PDB file of C-alpha atoms in Angstrom:
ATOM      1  CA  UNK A 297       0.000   0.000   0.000  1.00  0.00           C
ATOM      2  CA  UNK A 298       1.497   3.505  -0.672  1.00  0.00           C
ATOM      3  CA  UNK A 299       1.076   6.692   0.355  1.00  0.00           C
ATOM      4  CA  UNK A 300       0.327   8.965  -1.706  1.00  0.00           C
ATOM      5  CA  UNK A 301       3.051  12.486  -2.257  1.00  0.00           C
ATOM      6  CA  UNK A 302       2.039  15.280  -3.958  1.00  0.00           C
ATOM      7  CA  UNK A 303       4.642  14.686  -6.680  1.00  0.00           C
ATOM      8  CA  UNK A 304       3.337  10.950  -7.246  1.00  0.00           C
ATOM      9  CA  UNK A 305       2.881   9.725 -10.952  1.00  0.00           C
ATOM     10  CA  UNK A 306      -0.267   8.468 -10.011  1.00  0.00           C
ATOM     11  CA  UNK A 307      -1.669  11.955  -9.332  1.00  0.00           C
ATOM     12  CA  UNK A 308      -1.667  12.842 -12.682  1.00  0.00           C
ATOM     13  CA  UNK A 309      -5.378  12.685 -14.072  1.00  0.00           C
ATOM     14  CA  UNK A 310      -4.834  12.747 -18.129  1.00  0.00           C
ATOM     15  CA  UNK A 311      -1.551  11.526 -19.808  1.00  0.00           C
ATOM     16  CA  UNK A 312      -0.482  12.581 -22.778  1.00  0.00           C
ATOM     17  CA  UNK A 313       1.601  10.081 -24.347  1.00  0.00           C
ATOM     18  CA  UNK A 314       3.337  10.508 -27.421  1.00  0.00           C
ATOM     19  CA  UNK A 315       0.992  13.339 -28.594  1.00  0.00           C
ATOM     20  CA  UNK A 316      -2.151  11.181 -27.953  1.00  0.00           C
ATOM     21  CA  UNK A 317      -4.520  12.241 -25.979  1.00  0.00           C
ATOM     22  CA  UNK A 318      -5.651   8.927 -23.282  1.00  0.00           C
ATOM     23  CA  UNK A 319      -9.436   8.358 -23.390  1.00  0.00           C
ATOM     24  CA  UNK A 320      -9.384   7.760 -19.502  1.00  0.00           C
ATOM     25  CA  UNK A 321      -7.660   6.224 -17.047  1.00  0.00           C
ATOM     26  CA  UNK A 322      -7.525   2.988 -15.080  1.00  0.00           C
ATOM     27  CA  UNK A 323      -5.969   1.352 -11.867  1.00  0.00           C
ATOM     28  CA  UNK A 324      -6.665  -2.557 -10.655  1.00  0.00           C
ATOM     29  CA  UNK A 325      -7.702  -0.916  -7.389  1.00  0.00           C
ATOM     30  CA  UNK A 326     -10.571   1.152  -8.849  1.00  0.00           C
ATOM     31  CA  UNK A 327     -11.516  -0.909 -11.832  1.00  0.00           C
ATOM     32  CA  UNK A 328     -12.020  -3.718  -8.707  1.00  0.00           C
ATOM     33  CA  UNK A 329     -14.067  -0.436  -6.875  1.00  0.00           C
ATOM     34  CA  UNK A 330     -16.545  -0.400  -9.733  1.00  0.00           C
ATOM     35  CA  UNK A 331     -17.091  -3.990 -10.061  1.00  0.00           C
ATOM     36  CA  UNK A 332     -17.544  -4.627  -6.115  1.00  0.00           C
ATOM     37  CA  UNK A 333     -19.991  -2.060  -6.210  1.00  0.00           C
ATOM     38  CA  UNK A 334     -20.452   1.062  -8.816  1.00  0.00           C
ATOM     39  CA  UNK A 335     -21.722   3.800  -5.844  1.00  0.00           C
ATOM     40  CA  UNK A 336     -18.636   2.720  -3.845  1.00  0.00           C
ATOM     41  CA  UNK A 337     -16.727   3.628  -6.921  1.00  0.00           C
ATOM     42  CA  UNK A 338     -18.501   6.814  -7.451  1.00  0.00           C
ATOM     43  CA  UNK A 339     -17.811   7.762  -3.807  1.00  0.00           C
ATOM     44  CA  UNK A 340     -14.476   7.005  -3.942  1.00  0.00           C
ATOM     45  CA  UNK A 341     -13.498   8.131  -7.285  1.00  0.00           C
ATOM     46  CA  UNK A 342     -15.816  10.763  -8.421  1.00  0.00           C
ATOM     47  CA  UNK A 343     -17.265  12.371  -4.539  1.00  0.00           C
ATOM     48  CA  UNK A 344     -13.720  11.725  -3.455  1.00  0.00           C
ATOM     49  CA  UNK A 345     -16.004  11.114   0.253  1.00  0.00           C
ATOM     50  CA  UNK A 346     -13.382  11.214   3.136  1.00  0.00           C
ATOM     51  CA  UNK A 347     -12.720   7.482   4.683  1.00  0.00           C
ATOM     52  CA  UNK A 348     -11.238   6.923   7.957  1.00  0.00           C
ATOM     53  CA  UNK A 349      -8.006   4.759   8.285  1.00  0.00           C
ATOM     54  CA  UNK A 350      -8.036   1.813   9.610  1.00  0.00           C
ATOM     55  CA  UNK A 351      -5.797  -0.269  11.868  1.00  0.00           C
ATOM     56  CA  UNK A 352      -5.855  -2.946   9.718  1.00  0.00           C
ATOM     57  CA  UNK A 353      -5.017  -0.970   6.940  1.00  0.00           C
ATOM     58  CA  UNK A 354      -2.398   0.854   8.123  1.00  0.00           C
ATOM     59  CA  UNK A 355      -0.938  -2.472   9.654  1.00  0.00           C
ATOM     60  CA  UNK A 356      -0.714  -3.480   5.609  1.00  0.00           C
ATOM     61  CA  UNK A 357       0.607   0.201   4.688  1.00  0.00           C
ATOM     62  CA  UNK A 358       3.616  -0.249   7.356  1.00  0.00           C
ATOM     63  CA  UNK A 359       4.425  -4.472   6.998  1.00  0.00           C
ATOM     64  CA  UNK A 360       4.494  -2.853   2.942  1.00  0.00           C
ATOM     65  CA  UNK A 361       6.749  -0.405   3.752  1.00  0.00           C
ATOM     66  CA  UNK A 362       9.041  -2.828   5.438  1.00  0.00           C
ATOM     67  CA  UNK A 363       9.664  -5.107   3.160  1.00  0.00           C
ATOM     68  CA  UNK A 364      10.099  -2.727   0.252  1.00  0.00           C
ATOM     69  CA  UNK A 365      13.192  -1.174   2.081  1.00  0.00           C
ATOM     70  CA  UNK A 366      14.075  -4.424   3.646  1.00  0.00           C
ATOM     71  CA  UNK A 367      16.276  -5.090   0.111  1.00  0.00           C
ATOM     72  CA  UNK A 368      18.128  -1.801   0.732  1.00  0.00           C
ATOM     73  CA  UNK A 369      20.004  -3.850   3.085  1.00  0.00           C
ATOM     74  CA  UNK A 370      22.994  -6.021   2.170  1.00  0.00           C
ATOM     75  CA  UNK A 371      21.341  -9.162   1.671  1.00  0.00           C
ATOM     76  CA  UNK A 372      23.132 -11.215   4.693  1.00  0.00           C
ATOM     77  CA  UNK A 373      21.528  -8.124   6.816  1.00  0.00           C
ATOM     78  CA  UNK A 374      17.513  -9.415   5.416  1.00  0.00           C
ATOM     79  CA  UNK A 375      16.500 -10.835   8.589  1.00  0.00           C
ATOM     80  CA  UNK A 376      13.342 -11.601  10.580  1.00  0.00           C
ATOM     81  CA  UNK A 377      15.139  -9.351  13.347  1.00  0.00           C
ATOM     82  CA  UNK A 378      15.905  -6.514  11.077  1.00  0.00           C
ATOM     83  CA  UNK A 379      12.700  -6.463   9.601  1.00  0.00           C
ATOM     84  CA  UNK A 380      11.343  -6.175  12.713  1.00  0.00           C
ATOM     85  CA  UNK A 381      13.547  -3.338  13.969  1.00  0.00           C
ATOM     86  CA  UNK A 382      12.300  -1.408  11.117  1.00  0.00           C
ATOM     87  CA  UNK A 383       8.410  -1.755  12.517  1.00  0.00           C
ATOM     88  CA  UNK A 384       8.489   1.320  14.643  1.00  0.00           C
ATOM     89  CA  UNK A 385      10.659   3.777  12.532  1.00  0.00           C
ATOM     90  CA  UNK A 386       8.535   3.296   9.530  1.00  0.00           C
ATOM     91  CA  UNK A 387       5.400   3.942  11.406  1.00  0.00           C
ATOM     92  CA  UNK A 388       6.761   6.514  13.184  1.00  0.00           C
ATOM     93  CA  UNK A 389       7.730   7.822   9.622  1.00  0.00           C
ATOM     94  CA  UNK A 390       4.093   7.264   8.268  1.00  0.00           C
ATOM     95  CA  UNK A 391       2.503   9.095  11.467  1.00  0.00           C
ATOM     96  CA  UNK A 392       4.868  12.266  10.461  1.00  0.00           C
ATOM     97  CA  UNK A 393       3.526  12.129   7.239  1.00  0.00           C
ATOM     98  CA  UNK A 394       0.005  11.416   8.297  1.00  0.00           C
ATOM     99  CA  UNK A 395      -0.744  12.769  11.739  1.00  0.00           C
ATOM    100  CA  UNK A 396      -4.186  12.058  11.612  1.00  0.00           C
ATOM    101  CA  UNK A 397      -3.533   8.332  11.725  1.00  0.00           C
ATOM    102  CA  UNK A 398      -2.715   8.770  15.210  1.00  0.00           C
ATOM    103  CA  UNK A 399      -6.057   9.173  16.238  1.00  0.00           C
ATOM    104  CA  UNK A 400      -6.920   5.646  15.620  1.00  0.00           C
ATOM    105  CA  UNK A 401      -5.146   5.015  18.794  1.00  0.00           C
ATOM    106  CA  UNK A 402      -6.110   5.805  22.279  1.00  0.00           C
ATOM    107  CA  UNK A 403      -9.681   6.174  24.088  1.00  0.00           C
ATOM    108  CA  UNK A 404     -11.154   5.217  20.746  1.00  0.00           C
ATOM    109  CA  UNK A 405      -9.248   2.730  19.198  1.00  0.00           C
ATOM    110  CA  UNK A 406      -5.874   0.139  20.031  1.00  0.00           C
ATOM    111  CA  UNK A 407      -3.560   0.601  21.933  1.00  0.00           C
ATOM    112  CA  UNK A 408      -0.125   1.656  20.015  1.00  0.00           C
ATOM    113  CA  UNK A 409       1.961  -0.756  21.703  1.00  0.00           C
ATOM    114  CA  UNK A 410      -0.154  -3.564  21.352  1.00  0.00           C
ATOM    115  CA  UNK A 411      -0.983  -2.457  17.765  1.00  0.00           C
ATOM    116  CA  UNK A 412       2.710  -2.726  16.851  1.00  0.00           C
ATOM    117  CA  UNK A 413       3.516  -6.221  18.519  1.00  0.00           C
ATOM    118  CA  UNK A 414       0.460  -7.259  16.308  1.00  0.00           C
ATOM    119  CA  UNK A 415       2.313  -6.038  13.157  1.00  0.00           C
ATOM    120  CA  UNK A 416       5.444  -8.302  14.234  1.00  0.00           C
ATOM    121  CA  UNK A 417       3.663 -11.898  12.993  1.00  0.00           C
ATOM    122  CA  UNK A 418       2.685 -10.482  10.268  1.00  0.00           C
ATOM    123  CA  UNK A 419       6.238  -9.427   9.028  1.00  0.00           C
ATOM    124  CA  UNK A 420       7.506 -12.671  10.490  1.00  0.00           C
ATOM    125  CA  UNK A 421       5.141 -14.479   8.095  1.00  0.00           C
ATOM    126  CA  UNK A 422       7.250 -13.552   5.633  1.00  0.00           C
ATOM    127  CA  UNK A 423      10.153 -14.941   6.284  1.00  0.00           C
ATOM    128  CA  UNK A 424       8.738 -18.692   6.450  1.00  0.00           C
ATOM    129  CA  UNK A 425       7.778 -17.838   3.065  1.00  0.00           C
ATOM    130  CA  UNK A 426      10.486 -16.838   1.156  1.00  0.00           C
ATOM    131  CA  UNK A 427      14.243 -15.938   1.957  1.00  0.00           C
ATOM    132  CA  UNK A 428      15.225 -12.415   1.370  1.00  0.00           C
ATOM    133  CA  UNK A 429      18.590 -13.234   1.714  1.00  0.00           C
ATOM    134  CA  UNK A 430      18.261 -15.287  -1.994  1.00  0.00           C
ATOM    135  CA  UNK A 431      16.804 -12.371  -3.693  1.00  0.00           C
ATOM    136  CA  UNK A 432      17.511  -9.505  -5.711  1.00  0.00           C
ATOM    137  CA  UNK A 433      14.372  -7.985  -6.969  1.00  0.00           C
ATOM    138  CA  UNK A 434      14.898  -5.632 -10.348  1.00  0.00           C
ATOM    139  CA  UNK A 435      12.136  -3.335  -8.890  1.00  0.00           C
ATOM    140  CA  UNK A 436      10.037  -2.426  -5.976  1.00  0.00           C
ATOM    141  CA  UNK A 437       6.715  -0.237  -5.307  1.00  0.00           C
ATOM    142  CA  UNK A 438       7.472   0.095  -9.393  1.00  0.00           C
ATOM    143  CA  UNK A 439       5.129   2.987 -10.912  1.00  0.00           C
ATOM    144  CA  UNK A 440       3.745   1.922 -14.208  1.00  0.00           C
ATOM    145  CA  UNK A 441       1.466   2.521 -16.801  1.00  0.00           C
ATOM    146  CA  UNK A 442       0.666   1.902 -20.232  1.00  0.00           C
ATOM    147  CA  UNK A 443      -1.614   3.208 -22.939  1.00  0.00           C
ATOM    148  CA  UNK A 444      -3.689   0.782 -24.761  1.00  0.00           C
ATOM    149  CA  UNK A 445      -4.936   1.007 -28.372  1.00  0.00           C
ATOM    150  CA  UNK A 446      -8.622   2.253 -27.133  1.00  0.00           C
ATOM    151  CA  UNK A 447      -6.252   5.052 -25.800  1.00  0.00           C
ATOM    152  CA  UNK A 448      -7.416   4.028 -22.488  1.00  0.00           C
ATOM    153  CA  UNK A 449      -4.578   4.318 -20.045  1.00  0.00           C
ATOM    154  CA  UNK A 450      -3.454   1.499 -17.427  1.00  0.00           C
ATOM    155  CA  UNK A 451      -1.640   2.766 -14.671  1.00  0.00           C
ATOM    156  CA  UNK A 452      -0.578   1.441 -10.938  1.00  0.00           C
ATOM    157  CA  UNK A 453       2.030   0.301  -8.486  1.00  0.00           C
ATOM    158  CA  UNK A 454       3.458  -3.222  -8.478  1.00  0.00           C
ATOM    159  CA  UNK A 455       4.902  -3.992  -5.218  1.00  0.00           C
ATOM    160  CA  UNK A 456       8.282  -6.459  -6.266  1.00  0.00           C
ATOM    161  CA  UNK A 457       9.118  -7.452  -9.908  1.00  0.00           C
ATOM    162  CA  UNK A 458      12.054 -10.022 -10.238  1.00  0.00           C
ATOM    163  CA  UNK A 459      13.637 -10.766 -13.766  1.00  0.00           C
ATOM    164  CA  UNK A 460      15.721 -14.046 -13.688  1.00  0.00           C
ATOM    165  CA  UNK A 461      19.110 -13.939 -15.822  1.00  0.00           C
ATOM    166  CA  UNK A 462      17.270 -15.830 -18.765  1.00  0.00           C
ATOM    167  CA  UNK A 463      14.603 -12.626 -18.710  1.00  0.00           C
ATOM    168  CA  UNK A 464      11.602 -14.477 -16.955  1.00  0.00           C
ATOM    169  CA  UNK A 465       9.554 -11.897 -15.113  1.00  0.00           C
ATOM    170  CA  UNK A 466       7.791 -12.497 -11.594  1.00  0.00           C
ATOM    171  CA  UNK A 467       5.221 -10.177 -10.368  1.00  0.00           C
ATOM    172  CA  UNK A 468       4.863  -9.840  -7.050  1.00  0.00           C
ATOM    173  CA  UNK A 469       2.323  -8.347  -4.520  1.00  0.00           C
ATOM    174  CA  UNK A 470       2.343  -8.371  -0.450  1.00  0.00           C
ATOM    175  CA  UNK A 471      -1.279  -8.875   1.170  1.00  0.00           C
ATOM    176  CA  UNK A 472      -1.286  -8.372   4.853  1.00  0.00           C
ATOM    177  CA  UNK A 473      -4.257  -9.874   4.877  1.00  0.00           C
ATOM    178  CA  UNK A 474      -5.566 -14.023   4.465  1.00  0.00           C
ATOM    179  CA  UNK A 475      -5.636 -15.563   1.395  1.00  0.00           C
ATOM    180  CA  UNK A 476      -9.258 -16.437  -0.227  1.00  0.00           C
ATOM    181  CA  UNK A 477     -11.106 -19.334   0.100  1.00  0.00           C
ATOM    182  CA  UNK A 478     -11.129 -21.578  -2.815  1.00  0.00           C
ATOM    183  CA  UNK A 479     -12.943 -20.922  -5.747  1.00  0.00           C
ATOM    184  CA  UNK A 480     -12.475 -16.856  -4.898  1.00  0.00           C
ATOM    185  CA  UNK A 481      -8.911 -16.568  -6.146  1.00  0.00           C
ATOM    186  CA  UNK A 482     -10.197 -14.944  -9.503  1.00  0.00           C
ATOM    187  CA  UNK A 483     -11.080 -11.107  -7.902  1.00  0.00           C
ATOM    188  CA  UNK A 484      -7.136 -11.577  -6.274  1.00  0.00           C
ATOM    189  CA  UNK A 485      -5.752 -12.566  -9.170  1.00  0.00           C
ATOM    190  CA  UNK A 486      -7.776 -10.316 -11.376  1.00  0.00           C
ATOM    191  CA  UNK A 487      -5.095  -7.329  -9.937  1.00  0.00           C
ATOM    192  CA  UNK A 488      -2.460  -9.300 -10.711  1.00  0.00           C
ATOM    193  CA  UNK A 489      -3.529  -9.653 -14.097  1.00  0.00           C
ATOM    194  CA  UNK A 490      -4.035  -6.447 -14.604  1.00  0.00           C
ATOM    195  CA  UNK A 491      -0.340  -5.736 -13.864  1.00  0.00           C
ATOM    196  CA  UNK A 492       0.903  -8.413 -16.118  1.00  0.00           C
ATOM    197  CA  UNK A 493      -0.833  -6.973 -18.939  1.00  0.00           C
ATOM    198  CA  UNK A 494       0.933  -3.507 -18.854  1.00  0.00           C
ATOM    199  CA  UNK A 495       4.192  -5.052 -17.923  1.00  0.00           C
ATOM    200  CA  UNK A 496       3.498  -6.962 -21.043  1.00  0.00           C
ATOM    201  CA  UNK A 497       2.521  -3.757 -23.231  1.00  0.00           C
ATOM    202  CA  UNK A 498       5.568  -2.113 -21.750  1.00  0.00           C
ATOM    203  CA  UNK A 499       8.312  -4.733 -21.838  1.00  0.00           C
ATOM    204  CA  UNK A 500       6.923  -7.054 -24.393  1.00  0.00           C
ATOM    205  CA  UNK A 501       7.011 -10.039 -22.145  1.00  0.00           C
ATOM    206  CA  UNK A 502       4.336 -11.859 -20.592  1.00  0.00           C
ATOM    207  CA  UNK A 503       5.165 -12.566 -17.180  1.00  0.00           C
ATOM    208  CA  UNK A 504       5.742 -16.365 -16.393  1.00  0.00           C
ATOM    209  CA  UNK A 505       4.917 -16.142 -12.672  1.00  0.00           C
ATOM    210  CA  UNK A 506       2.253 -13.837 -10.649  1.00  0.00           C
ATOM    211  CA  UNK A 507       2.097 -14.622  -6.779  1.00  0.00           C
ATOM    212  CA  UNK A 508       0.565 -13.489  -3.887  1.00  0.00           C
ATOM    213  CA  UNK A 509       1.901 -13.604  -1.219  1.00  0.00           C
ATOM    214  CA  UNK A 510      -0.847 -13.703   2.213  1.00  0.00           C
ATOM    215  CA  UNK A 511       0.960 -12.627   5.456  1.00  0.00           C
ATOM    216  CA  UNK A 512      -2.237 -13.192   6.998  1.00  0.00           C
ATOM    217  CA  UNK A 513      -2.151 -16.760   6.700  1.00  0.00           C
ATOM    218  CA  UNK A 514       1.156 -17.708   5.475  1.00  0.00           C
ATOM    219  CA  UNK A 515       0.680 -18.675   1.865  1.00  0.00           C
ATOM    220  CA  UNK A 516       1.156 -17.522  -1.520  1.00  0.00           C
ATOM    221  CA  UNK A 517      -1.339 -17.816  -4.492  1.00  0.00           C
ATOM    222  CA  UNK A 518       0.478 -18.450  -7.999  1.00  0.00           C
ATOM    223  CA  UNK A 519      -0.790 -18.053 -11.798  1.00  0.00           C
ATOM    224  CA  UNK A 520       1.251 -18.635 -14.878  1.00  0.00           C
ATOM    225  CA  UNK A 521      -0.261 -16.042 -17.732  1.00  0.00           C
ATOM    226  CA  UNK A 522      -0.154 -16.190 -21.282  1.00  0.00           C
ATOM    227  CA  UNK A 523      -1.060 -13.945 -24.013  1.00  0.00           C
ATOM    228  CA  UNK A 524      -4.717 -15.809 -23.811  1.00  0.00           C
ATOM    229  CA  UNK A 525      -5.383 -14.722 -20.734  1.00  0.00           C
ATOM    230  CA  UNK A 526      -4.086 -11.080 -20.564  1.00  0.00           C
ATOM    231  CA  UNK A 527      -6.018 -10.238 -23.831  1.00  0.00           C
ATOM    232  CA  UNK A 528      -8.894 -11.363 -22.161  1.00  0.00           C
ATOM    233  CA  UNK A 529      -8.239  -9.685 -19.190  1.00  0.00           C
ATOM    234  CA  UNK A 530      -7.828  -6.648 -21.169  1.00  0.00           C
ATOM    235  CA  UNK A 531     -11.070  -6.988 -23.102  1.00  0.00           C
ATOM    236  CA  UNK A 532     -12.471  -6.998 -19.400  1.00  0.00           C
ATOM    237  CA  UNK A 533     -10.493  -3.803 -18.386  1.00  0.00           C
ATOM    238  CA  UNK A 534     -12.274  -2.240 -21.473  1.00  0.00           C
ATOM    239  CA  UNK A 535     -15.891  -3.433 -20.527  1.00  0.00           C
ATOM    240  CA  UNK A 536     -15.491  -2.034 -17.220  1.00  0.00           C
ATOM    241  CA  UNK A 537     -14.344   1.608 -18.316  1.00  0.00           C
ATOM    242  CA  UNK A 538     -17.513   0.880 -20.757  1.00  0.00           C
ATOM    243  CA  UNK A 539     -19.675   0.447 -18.018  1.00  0.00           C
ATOM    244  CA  UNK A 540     -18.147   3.403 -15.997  1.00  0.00           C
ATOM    245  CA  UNK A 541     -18.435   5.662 -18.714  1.00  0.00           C
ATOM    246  CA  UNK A 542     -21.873   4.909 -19.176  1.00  0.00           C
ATOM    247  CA  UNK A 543     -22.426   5.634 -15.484  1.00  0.00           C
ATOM    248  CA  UNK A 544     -21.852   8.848 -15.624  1.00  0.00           C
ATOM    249  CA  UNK A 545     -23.295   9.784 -18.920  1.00  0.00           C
ATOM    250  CA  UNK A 546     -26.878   8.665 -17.075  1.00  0.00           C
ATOM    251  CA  UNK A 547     -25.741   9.519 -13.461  1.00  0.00           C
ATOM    252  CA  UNK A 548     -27.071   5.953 -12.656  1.00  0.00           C
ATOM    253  CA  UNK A 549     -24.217   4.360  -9.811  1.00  0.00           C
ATOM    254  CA  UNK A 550     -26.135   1.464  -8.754  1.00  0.00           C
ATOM    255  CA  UNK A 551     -25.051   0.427  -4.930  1.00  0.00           C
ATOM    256  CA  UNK A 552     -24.487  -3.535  -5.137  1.00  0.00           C
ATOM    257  CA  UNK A 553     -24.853  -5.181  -1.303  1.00  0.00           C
ATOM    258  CA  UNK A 554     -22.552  -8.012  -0.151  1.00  0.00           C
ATOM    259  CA  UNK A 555     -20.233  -9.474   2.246  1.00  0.00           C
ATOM    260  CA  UNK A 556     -18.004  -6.319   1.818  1.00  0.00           C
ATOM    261  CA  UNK A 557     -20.427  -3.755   2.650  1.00  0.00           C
ATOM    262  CA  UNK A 558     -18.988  -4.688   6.313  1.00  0.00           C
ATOM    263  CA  UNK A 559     -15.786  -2.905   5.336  1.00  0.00           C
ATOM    264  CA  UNK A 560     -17.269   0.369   3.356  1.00  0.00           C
ATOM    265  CA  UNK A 561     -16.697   3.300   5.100  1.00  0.00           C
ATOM    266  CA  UNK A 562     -19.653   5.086   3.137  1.00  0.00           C
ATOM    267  CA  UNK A 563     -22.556   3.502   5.220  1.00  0.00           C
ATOM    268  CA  UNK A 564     -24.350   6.704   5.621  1.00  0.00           C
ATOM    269  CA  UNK A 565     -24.323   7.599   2.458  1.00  0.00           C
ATOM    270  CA  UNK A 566     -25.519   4.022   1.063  1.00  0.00           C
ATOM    271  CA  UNK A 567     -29.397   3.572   0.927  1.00  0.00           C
ATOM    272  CA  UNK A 568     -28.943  -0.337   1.222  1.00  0.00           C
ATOM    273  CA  UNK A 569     -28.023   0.903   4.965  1.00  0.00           C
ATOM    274  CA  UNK A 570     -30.698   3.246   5.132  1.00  0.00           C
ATOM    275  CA  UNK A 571     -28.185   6.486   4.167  1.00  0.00           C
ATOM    276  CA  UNK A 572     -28.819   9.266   2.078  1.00  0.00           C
ATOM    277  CA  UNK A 573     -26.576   9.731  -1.332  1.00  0.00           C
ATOM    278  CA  UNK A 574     -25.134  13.068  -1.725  1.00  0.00           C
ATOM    279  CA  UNK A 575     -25.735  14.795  -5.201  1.00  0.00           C
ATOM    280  CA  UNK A 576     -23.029  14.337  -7.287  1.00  0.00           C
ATOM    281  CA  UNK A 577     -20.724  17.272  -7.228  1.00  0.00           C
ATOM    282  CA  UNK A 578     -19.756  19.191 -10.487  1.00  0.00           C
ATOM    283  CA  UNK A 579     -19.211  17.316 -13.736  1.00  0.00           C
ATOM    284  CA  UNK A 580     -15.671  15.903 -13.664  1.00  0.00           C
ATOM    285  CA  UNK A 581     -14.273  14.622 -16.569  1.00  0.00           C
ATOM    286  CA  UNK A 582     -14.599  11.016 -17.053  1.00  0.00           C
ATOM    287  CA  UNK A 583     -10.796   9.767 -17.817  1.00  0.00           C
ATOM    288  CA  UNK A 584     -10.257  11.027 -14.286  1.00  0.00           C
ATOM    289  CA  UNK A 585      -8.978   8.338 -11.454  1.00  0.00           C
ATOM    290  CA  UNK A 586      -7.636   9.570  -8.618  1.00  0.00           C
ATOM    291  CA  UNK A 587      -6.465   6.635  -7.238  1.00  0.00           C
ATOM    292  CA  UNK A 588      -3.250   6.967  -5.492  1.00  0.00           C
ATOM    293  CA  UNK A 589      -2.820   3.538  -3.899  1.00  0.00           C
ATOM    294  CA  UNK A 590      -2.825   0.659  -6.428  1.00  0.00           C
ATOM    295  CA  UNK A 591      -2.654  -1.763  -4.005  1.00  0.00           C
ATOM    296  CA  UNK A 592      -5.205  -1.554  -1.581  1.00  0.00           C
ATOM    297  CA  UNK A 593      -5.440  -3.865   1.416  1.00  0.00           C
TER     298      UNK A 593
END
């Protein structure tokens, strides 16, 4: 998970690229917004509705954090125990840069203490997963983004991306959370996807290996691609920036209730739990995205 700086690619709304205006643009985070639910996406995306932090999420944000600079140090120096020395700093980092996560703690919330010792399984998960030590990744928290032939732009954060001497390419994404039960892998997988299709544009490679890797749980979810697949996944990119332009040419974001609605921050705003839906603020144009974070928790 990353936070967002002022200066981040991700900010930028409309991209031209090589003189061509994009039609719109698209992360896995928010394309997966609008097929949860299309008012959670408007919300989000469009109302830009405040949402208040959560421990959990923040415990992904920081055990993220972590292991992205964990491979600044020499590799003999990748430890469980340095990892875990790096806990506090980088929250303590994070709060400086967000001092209104600090009021999750307290009367109201955790306590900090024992919200930090819960982070330390987590990030020692890891480490019965795979050995730092043994790797050398060729990028982390990697911004990218490429421009399809709809001029539709694909854009967002990849947490690891290993290349292997022969040129192989791993993908790689850290979820803090469990992994999903079997025969829900496809939504999980469908972000990963996504990434291997504009690594593919970009690089002309199709990724051999996608994994997830659940600190949650302690296990990692793996897909082999091939060019099948990602031109099907990005006929299904292209449907659902169909469906969202359509959406706001008729103002029509239908609210979709499930098992997530537990997690939405928007309940009073939702009239599946009895909330009242703002009017929609002043037209924005419709290639705009403002997600930051491509890799929500």
């Amino acid at each position: 998970m990353t936070i967002p700086t002022a200066d981040s690619p991700a900010e930028r709304v409309s991209t031209p690229v090589d003189g061509v205006e994009v039609l719109g643009a698209l992360s896995p985070s928010r394309a997966g917004d609008f097929m949860a639910c299309p008012l959670m996406y408007r919300f989000r995306t469009i109302d830009r509705l405040p949402e208040e932090p959560s421990p959990d999420a923040v415990r992904g944000t920081v055990v993220h954090k972590v292991l992205e600079d964990l491979f600044d140090l020499p590799a003999a120096g990748r430890t469980p125990e340095a990892a875990a020395d790096m806990l506090e700093p980088t929250f303590e980092a994070l709060l400086e840069a967000e001092p209104a996560l600090g009021e999750m703690f307290g009367d109201e919330g955790p306590d900090l203490t024992a919200w930090l010792s819960s982070c330390r399984p987590v990030l020692a998960r890891y480490f019965d997963l795979e050995d730092p030590r043994r790797l050398e990744p060729a990028d982390r928290e990697l911004y990218v983004e490429a421009l399809l032939d709809s001029r539709l732009l694909l854009r967002g954060f990849v947490d690891r991306v290993d290349v292997a001497p022969d040129g192989r390419i791993r993908i790689t994404d850290y979820k803090s959370g469990r992994s999903p039960a079997v025969g829900y892998e496809a939504k999980a997988l469908f972000q990963m996807k996504f990434y291997a299709l504009v690594i593919w544009r970009l690089r002309g490679v199709v990724p051999s290996v996608l994994q997830l890797v659940y600190l949650g749980n302690g296990e990692i979810l793996r897909y082999e691609p091939d060019e099948d697949d990602l031109r099907a996944t990005e006929r299904k990119v292209e449907a659902v920036w169909t469906a969202i332009q359509l959406a706001h040419e008729t103002g029509d974001w239908q609210p979709s209730p499930s098992r997530l609605c537990d997690w939405c921050s928007y309940h009073q705003f939702c009239p599946t739990k009895g909330g009242t839906v703002p009017p929609l603020p002043e037209p924005v144009p419709v290639q705009a995205d403002a997600s930051a974070d491509e890799a929500d928790d």
